[in-house]
Short mmCIF file of C-alpha atoms in Angstrom, two decimals:
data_model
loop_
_atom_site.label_atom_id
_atom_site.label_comp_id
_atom_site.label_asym_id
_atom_site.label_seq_id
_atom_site.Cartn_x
_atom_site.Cartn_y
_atom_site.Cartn_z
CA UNK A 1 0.00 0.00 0.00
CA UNK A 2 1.02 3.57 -0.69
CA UNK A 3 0.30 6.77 -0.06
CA UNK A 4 1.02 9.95 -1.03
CA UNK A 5 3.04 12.07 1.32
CA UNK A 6 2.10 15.28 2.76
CA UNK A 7 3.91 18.52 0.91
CA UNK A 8 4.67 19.77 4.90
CA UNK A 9 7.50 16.65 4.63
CA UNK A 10 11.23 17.83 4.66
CA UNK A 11 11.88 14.45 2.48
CA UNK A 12 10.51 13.99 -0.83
CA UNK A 13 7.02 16.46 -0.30
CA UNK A 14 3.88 15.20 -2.07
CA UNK A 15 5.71 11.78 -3.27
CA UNK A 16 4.38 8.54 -3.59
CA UNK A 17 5.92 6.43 -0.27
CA UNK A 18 5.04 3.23 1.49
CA UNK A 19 4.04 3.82 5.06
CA UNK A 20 6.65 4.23 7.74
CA UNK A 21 9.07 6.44 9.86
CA UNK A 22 11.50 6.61 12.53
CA UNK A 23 11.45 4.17 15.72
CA UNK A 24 9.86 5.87 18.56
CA UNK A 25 11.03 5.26 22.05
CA UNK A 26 7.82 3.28 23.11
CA UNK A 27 8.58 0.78 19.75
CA UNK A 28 12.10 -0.16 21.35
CA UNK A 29 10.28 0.06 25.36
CA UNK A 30 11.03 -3.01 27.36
CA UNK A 31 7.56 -2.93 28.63
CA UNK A 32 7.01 -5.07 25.20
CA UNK A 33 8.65 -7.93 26.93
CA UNK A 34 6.64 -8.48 29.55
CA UNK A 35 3.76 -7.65 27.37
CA UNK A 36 4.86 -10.45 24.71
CA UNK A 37 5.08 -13.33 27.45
CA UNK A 38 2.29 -12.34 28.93
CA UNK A 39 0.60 -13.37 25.54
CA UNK A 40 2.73 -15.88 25.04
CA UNK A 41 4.31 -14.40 21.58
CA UNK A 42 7.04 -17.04 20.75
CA UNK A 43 10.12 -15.13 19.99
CA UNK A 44 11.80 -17.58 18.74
CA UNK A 45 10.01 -17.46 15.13
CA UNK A 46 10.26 -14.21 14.22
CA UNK A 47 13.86 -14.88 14.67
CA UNK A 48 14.21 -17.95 12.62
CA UNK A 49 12.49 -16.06 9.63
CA UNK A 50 14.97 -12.74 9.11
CA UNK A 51 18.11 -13.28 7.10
CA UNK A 52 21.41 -14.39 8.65
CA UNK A 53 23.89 -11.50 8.03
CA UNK A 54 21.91 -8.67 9.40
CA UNK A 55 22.39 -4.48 8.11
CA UNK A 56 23.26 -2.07 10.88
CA UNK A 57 19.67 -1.02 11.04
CA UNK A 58 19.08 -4.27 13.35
CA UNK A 59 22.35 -3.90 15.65
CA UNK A 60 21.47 -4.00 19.29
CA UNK A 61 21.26 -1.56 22.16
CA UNK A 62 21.48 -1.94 25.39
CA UNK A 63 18.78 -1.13 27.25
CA UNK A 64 16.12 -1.21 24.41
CA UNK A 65 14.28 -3.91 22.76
CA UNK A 66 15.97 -6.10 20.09
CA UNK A 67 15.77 -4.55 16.80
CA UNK A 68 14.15 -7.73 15.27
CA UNK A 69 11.06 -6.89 17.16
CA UNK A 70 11.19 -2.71 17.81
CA UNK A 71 11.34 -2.57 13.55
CA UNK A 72 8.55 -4.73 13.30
CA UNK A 73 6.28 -2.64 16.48
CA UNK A 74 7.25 0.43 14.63
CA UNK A 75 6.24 -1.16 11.22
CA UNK A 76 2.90 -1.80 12.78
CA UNK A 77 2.38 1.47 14.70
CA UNK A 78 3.32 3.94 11.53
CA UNK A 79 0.76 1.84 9.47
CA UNK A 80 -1.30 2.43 11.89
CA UNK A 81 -0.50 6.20 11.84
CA UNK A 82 -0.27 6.83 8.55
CA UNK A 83 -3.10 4.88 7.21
CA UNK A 84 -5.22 3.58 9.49
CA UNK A 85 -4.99 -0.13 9.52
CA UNK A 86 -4.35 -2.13 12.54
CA UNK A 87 -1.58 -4.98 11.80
CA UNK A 88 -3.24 -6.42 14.87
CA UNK A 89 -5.17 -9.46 15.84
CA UNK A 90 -7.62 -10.05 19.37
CA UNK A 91 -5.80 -11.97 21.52
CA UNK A 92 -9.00 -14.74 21.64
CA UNK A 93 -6.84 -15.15 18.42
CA UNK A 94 -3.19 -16.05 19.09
CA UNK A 95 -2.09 -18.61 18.09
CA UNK A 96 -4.13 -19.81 15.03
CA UNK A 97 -2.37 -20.83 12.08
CA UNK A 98 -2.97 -19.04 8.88
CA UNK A 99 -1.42 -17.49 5.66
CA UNK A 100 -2.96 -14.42 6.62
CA UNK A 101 -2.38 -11.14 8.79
CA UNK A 102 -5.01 -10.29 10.44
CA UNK A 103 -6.18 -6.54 10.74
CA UNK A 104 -8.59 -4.83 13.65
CA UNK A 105 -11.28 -3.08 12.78
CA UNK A 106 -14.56 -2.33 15.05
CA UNK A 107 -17.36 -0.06 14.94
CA UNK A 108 -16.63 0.55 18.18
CA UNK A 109 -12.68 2.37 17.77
CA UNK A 110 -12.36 5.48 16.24
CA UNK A 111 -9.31 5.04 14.06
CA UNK A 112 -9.22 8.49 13.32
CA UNK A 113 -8.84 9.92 16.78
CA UNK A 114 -5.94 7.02 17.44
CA UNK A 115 -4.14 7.62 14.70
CA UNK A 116 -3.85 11.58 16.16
CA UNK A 117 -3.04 10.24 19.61
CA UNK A 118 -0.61 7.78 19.13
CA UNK A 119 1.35 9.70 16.18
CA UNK A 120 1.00 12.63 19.13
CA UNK A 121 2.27 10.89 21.88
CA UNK A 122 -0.40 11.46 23.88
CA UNK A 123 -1.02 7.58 23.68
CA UNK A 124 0.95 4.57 22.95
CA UNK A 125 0.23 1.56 20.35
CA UNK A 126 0.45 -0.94 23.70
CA UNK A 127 -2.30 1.27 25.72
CA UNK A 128 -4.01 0.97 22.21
CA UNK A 129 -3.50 -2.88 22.38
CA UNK A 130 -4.42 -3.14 25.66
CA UNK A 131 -7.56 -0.98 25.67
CA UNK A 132 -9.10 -3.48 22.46
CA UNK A 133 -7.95 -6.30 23.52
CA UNK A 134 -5.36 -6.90 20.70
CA UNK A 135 -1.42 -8.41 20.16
CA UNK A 136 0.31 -6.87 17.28
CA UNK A 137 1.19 -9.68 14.60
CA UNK A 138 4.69 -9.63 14.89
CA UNK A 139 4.66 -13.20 13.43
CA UNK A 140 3.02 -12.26 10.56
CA UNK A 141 5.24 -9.48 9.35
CA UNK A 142 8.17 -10.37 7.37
CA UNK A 143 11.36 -9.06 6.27
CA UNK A 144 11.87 -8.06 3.10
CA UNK A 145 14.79 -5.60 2.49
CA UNK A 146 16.72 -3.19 3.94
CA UNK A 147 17.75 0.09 2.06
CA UNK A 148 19.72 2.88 2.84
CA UNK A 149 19.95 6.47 1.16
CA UNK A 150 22.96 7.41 -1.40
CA UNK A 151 25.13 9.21 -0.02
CA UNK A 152 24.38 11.94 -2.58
CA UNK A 153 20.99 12.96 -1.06
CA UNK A 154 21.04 15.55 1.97
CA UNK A 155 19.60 13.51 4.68
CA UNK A 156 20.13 9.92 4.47
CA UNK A 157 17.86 7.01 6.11
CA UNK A 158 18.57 3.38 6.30
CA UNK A 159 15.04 1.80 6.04
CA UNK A 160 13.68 -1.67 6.67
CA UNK A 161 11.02 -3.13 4.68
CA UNK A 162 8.33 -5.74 5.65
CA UNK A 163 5.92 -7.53 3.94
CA UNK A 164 2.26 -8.91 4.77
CA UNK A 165 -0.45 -10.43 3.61
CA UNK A 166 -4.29 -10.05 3.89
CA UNK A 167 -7.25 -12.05 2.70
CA UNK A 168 -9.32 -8.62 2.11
CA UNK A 169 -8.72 -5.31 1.88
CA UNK A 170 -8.76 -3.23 4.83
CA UNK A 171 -10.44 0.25 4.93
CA UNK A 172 -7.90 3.01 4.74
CA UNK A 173 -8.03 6.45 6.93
CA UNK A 174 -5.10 8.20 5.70
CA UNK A 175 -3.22 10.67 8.29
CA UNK A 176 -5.16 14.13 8.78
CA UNK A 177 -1.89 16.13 9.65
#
């Protein structure tokens, strides 16, 4: 899915993009961990699944949450953001096999006024979990690629791609601001 960005953008104004961004401090939060065993999210797949040699983009800090799973939070959460679609399954959920992603949507959230309050900071995509009942689907993302900027271009990024797939086509809110 992409989307066309905003001419207010310091990088590439009113260009077609895929959804995404920079990590936030509550994607690379060790809160996640206790938040991933407590819905018993087993690690040890998404790790098996990413390529062996890994770019810089993944290299550890300490006192943050491993890259392989922070990317993948912030993949969800700038979706999310950006265009309104919830990489995110109910927890009744977990567990069940299935080619598929699943995405969240209910009458009963107002996507919309999310998406303003988590790109904000005035709430966090865990709260948002929390509050409907949902576990991102970490398992279901994958990597694709990893890119980074020439070094001819002003500011330079080094960007990690993921890919997923859905059995339907989720509704899109794309980003107010």
């Amino acid at each position: 899915m992409t989307f066309k960005r905003t001419e207010k953008t310091s990088f590439y104004a009113n260009s077609l993009a895929f959804p995404g961004g920079s990590i936030d401090k509550t994607d690379e939060s060790l809160s996640w961990l206790n938040f991933f065993n407590h819905h018993k999210l087993p690690s040890e797949e998404i790790r098996k699944r990413t390529t062996a040699k890994k770019p810089m983009i993944y290299d550890f800090q300490s006192g943050k949450l491993e890259r392989e799973f922070s990317l993948r939070i912030a993949a969800i959460r700038e979706t999310f953001e950006e265009l309104g679609v919830v990489l995110c399954s109910p927890r009744s959920e977990i567990g069940i096999s299935s080619p598929f992603s699943n995405y969240f949507h209910s009458k009963d959230c107002d996507i919309p006024d999310w998406q303003h309050k988590i790109h904000n900071n005035h709430e966090s995509l865990m709260n948002f979990c929390d509050k409907f009942s949902l576990v991102p689907n970490l398992n279901d993302i994958y990597e694709w690629s990893v890119w980074l900027t020439p070094t001819f271009y002003p500011k330079r990024f080094e960007t990690a791609f993921f890919v997923v797939t859905l059995n339907s086509i989720p509704p899109v809110y794309s980003e107010s601001n």
